[in-house]
CSV table of C-alpha atoms in Angstrom, one decimal:
chain,number,residue,atom,x,y,z
A,9,MET,CA,0.0,0.0,0.0
A,10,HIS,CA,3.0,2.3,0.5
A,11,MET,CA,3.2,3.7,-3.1
A,12,SER,CA,6.7,4.3,-4.5
A,13,ASP,CA,7.8,7.2,-6.6
A,14,GLY,CA,6.8,7.0,-10.3
A,15,LEU,CA,3.4,5.1,-9.9
A,16,LEU,CA,1.5,8.3,-10.5
A,17,ASN,CA,2.2,11.2,-12.9
A,18,ALA,CA,3.2,14.6,-11.5
A,19,GLN,CA,-0.2,16.2,-11.9
A,20,THR,CA,-1.9,13.4,-10.0
A,21,ALA,CA,0.7,13.4,-7.2
A,22,VAL,CA,0.2,17.2,-6.8
A,23,LEU,CA,-3.6,16.8,-6.8
A,24,PHE,CA,-3.6,14.2,-4.0
A,25,ALA,CA,-1.0,16.1,-2.0
A,26,ALA,CA,-3.5,19.0,-2.0
A,27,VAL,CA,-6.2,16.6,-1.0
A,28,ALA,CA,-4.1,15.3,1.9
A,29,ILE,CA,-3.2,18.8,3.1
A,30,ALA,CA,-6.8,19.8,3.0
A,31,GLY,CA,-7.9,16.7,4.8
A,32,LEU,CA,-5.3,17.0,7.5
A,33,ALA,CA,-6.2,20.6,8.1
A,34,VAL,CA,-9.7,19.6,8.8
A,35,ALA,CA,-8.6,16.8,11.0
A,36,LEU,CA,-6.3,19.1,12.9
A,37,TYR,CA,-9.1,21.5,13.5
A,38,LYS,CA,-11.6,18.9,14.6
A,39,ALA,CA,-9.1,17.0,16.7
A,40,ARG,CA,-9.0,19.8,19.2
A,41,THR,CA,-12.3,18.7,20.7
A,42,ASP,CA,-11.1,15.1,21.1
A,43,LEU,CA,-7.8,15.8,22.8
A,44,ASP,CA,-7.6,16.1,26.5
A,45,ASP,CA,-5.4,14.9,29.4
A,46,ARG,CA,-6.8,11.4,28.9
A,47,THR,CA,-6.8,11.0,25.2
A,48,ALA,CA,-3.5,12.8,24.3
A,49,PRO,CA,-1.4,10.0,25.8
A,50,MET,CA,-3.5,7.5,24.0
A,51,ALA,CA,-2.9,9.2,20.7
A,52,GLY,CA,0.8,9.0,21.2
A,53,LEU,CA,0.6,5.3,22.1
A,54,VAL,CA,-1.6,4.6,19.0
A,55,ALA,CA,0.9,6.3,16.7
A,56,ALA,CA,3.8,4.4,18.3
A,57,PHE,CA,1.9,1.1,18.0
A,58,VAL,CA,0.9,1.6,14.4
A,59,PHE,CA,4.5,2.6,13.5
A,60,ALA,CA,5.9,-0.5,15.1
A,61,ALA,CA,3.2,-2.8,13.7
A,62,GLN,CA,3.7,-1.6,10.2
A,63,MET,CA,7.2,-2.8,10.4
A,64,ILE,CA,6.0,-6.4,10.8
A,65,ASN,CA,4.8,-8.2,7.6
A,66,PHE,CA,2.6,-11.2,7.6
A,67,PRO,CA,2.2,-13.7,4.7
A,68,VAL,CA,-1.1,-13.6,2.7
A,69,LEU,CA,-0.1,-15.6,-0.4
A,70,PRO,CA,3.1,-17.3,-1.6
A,71,GLY,CA,5.5,-14.5,-2.2
A,72,VAL,CA,3.1,-11.9,-1.1
A,73,SER,CA,2.9,-10.3,2.4
A,74,GLY,CA,1.0,-7.5,4.0
A,75,HIS,CA,1.2,-5.3,7.1
A,76,LEU,CA,-1.1,-3.3,9.3
A,77,LEU,CA,-2.5,-0.1,7.8
A,78,GLY,CA,-3.9,1.1,11.2
A,79,GLY,CA,-6.6,3.5,10.1
A,80,ALA,CA,-9.5,1.6,11.8
A,81,LEU,CA,-7.4,0.8,14.9
A,82,ALA,CA,-6.5,4.5,15.3
A,83,ALA,CA,-10.0,5.6,14.8
A,84,LEU,CA,-11.6,3.2,17.2
A,85,LEU,CA,-9.1,4.0,20.0
A,86,ALA,CA,-8.5,7.7,19.4
A,87,GLY,CA,-11.4,8.9,17.2
A,88,PRO,CA,-11.4,9.6,13.5
A,89,TRP,CA,-9.7,13.0,13.5
A,90,VAL,CA,-6.9,12.2,15.9
A,91,GLY,CA,-6.6,8.8,14.3
A,92,ALA,CA,-6.1,10.4,10.9
A,93,LEU,CA,-3.3,12.5,12.3
A,94,CYS,CA,-1.7,9.6,14.0
A,95,VAL,CA,-1.5,7.5,10.8
A,96,SER,CA,-0.3,10.6,8.9
A,97,ILE,CA,2.6,11.1,11.3
A,98,VAL,CA,3.6,7.5,11.0
A,99,LEU,CA,3.6,7.7,7.2
A,100,VAL,CA,5.7,10.9,7.2
A,101,VAL,CA,8.3,9.4,9.5
A,102,GLN,CA,8.4,6.2,7.5
A,103,ALA,CA,8.9,8.1,4.2
A,104,LEU,CA,11.5,10.5,5.6
A,105,LEU,CA,13.6,8.1,7.7
A,106,PHE,CA,13.0,4.7,6.1
A,107,ALA,CA,12.1,5.5,2.5
A,108,ASP,CA,8.9,3.4,3.0
A,109,GLY,CA,6.8,5.0,0.3
A,110,GLY,CA,8.1,7.7,-2.1
A,111,LEU,CA,8.2,11.3,-1.0
A,112,THR,CA,6.3,12.3,-4.2
A,113,MET,CA,3.6,9.8,-3.3
A,114,LEU,CA,3.3,10.9,0.3
A,115,GLY,CA,0.1,12.9,-0.4
A,116,ALA,CA,-1.5,9.9,-2.1
A,117,ASN,CA,-0.4,7.5,0.7
A,118,ILE,CA,-1.8,9.8,3.3
A,119,THR,CA,-5.1,10.2,1.4
A,120,ASN,CA,-5.4,6.4,1.1
A,121,MET,CA,-4.3,5.2,4.5
A,122,ALA,CA,-4.8,8.1,6.9
A,123,LEU,CA,-7.9,9.7,5.4
A,124,ILE,CA,-9.9,7.1,3.4
A,125,GLY,CA,-8.9,4.2,5.6
A,126,THR,CA,-9.5,5.9,8.9
A,127,ALA,CA,-12.8,7.4,7.7
A,128,ALA,CA,-14.1,4.1,6.3
A,129,GLY,CA,-13.1,2.2,9.4
A,130,TYR,CA,-14.7,4.6,11.7
A,131,LEU,CA,-18.0,4.9,9.8
A,132,VAL,CA,-18.4,1.2,9.8
A,133,ALA,CA,-17.6,1.0,13.5
A,134,LEU,CA,-20.1,3.9,14.1
A,135,ALA,CA,-22.8,2.0,12.2
A,136,LEU,CA,-22.2,-1.1,14.4
A,137,ARG,CA,-21.6,0.8,17.6
A,138,ARG,CA,-24.8,-0.4,19.3
A,139,PHE,CA,-23.8,-4.0,18.5
A,140,ALA,CA,-20.2,-3.3,19.8
A,141,LYS,CA,-21.5,-2.0,23.1
A,142,ARG,CA,-23.5,-5.1,23.9
A,143,SER,CA,-20.7,-7.5,24.5
A,144,ARG,CA,-17.0,-8.2,24.1
A,145,ALA,CA,-17.8,-10.5,21.1
A,146,GLY,CA,-19.7,-7.6,19.5
A,147,LEU,CA,-16.8,-5.2,20.0
A,148,LEU,CA,-14.3,-7.7,18.5
A,149,THR,CA,-16.5,-8.4,15.5
A,150,THR,CA,-17.0,-4.6,15.0
A,151,ALA,CA,-13.3,-4.0,15.1
A,152,PHE,CA,-12.6,-6.8,12.7
A,153,VAL,CA,-15.2,-5.7,10.1
A,154,ALA,CA,-14.1,-2.0,10.4
A,155,ALA,CA,-10.5,-3.0,9.8
A,156,TRP,CA,-11.3,-5.2,6.8
A,157,VAL,CA,-13.3,-2.4,5.2
A,158,ASN,CA,-10.6,0.1,6.0
A,159,THR,CA,-8.0,-2.0,4.1
A,160,VAL,CA,-10.1,-2.7,1.0
A,161,LEU,CA,-11.3,0.9,0.6
A,162,ALA,CA,-7.8,2.2,1.1
A,163,SER,CA,-6.7,0.0,-1.8
A,164,CYS,CA,-9.7,1.4,-3.8
A,165,GLY,CA,-8.2,4.9,-3.2
A,166,PHE,CA,-5.1,3.7,-4.9
A,167,ILE,CA,-7.1,2.4,-7.8
A,168,LEU,CA,-8.9,5.7,-8.2
A,169,GLU,CA,-5.6,7.6,-8.2
A,170,TYR,CA,-4.1,5.2,-10.7
A,171,ALA,CA,-7.1,5.6,-13.0
A,172,ILE,CA,-6.6,9.4,-12.9
A,173,GLY,CA,-2.9,9.4,-13.6
A,174,GLY,CA,-1.2,6.0,-13.4
A,175,ALA,CA,2.3,6.0,-14.8
A,176,ALA,CA,3.4,2.4,-14.3
A,177,GLY,CA,2.4,1.1,-17.7
A,178,ILE,CA,0.0,-1.6,-16.3
A,179,GLY,CA,-3.6,-1.8,-17.3
A,180,LEU,CA,-6.2,-0.5,-14.8
A,181,GLY,CA,-8.1,-3.8,-14.8
A,182,ALA,CA,-5.1,-5.8,-13.8
A,183,VAL,CA,-4.2,-3.3,-11.1
A,184,SER,CA,-7.7,-3.3,-9.8
A,185,MET,CA,-8.0,-7.1,-9.5
A,186,ALA,CA,-4.6,-7.4,-7.9
A,187,MET,CA,-5.1,-4.6,-5.4
A,188,ILE,CA,-8.6,-5.6,-4.3
A,189,GLY,CA,-7.8,-9.3,-4.2
A,190,VAL,CA,-4.6,-9.0,-2.2
A,191,HIS,CA,-5.9,-6.4,0.2
A,192,GLY,CA,-9.1,-8.4,0.8
A,193,LEU,CA,-6.7,-11.0,2.2
A,194,ILE,CA,-4.5,-8.5,4.0
A,195,GLY,CA,-7.7,-7.1,5.5
A,196,ILE,CA,-8.2,-10.4,7.4
A,197,GLY,CA,-4.8,-10.0,9.1
A,198,GLU,CA,-5.6,-6.3,9.7
A,199,GLY,CA,-8.9,-7.3,11.3
A,200,LEU,CA,-7.4,-9.8,13.6
A,201,ILE,CA,-4.7,-7.4,14.8
A,202,THR,CA,-7.2,-4.6,15.3
A,203,ALA,CA,-9.7,-6.8,17.1
A,204,ALA,CA,-7.0,-8.1,19.4
A,205,THR,CA,-5.6,-4.7,20.2
A,206,VAL,CA,-9.0,-3.0,20.7
A,207,GLY,CA,-10.2,-5.9,22.8
A,208,ALA,CA,-7.1,-5.7,25.1
A,209,VAL,CA,-7.5,-2.0,25.6
A,210,ALA,CA,-11.2,-2.4,26.3
A,211,SER,CA,-10.6,-5.1,28.9
A,212,ALA,CA,-8.2,-2.9,30.9
A,213,ARG,CA,-9.5,0.6,30.2
A,214,PRO,CA,-12.7,0.8,28.2
A,215,ASP,CA,-12.9,4.5,28.9
A,216,LEU,CA,-9.9,4.9,26.6
A,217,VAL,CA,-11.7,3.4,23.6
A,218,HIS,CA,-13.2,6.3,21.7
A,219,LEU,CA,-15.9,4.1,20.2
A,220,LEU,CA,-17.1,3.0,23.7
A,221,ARG,CA,-17.3,6.4,25.4
A,222,GLY,CA,-20.2,6.3,27.8
A,223,THR,CA,-20.2,2.5,28.0
A,224,ARG,CA,-20.0,0.8,31.4
A,225,GLU,CA,-16.9,-1.2,31.9
A,226,GLU,CA,-18.7,-4.4,32.5
A,227,ALA,CA,-20.4,-4.2,29.1
A,228,VAL,CA,-17.1,-5.1,27.3
A,229,ARG,CA,-15.4,-7.4,29.8
């Protein structure tokens, strides 16, 4: 999912850099209402966890591996606005220090993983919130589904960008089938990691799970 330099033409890269900047500006403004003495440390922990987890690849097919994107995880724990900022910070650090994703593709990567992925995961979780609050099984299922949708829709963001200005010389149909197929499988791993992490936090401190705000502790234990 980390796009390397040259996958999109210059005009498309600039377009989605502008989309990323606009989206992050909105997230930064909205995040002020979510950050307080309780949630600010959680945001830092979420960013650190996503950064570390993205360094670990898991196999999905022979010769193909995937890693956590983290959008749904960040949104469920820290809220959609703070979550988008957390994932964006991770992507910037990875691009600058580890060359994981091209600098010219940073805007597109942020758009896909930090904006589309986080928004998709949170909207799914919000739709299932009543189910998630009923029991621990409901919470884990909600986290899994939100993470799977986050992964697939983030890959669809890449497909859209490639359709607008792909520069790799590969047909859009082949790119679409490969991206959706592989990320449908990666989404399973993403879902399991997200469910396990959200479940662990909810067991210890349900008040720190953004999705469960206002829920009694015993409802998720």
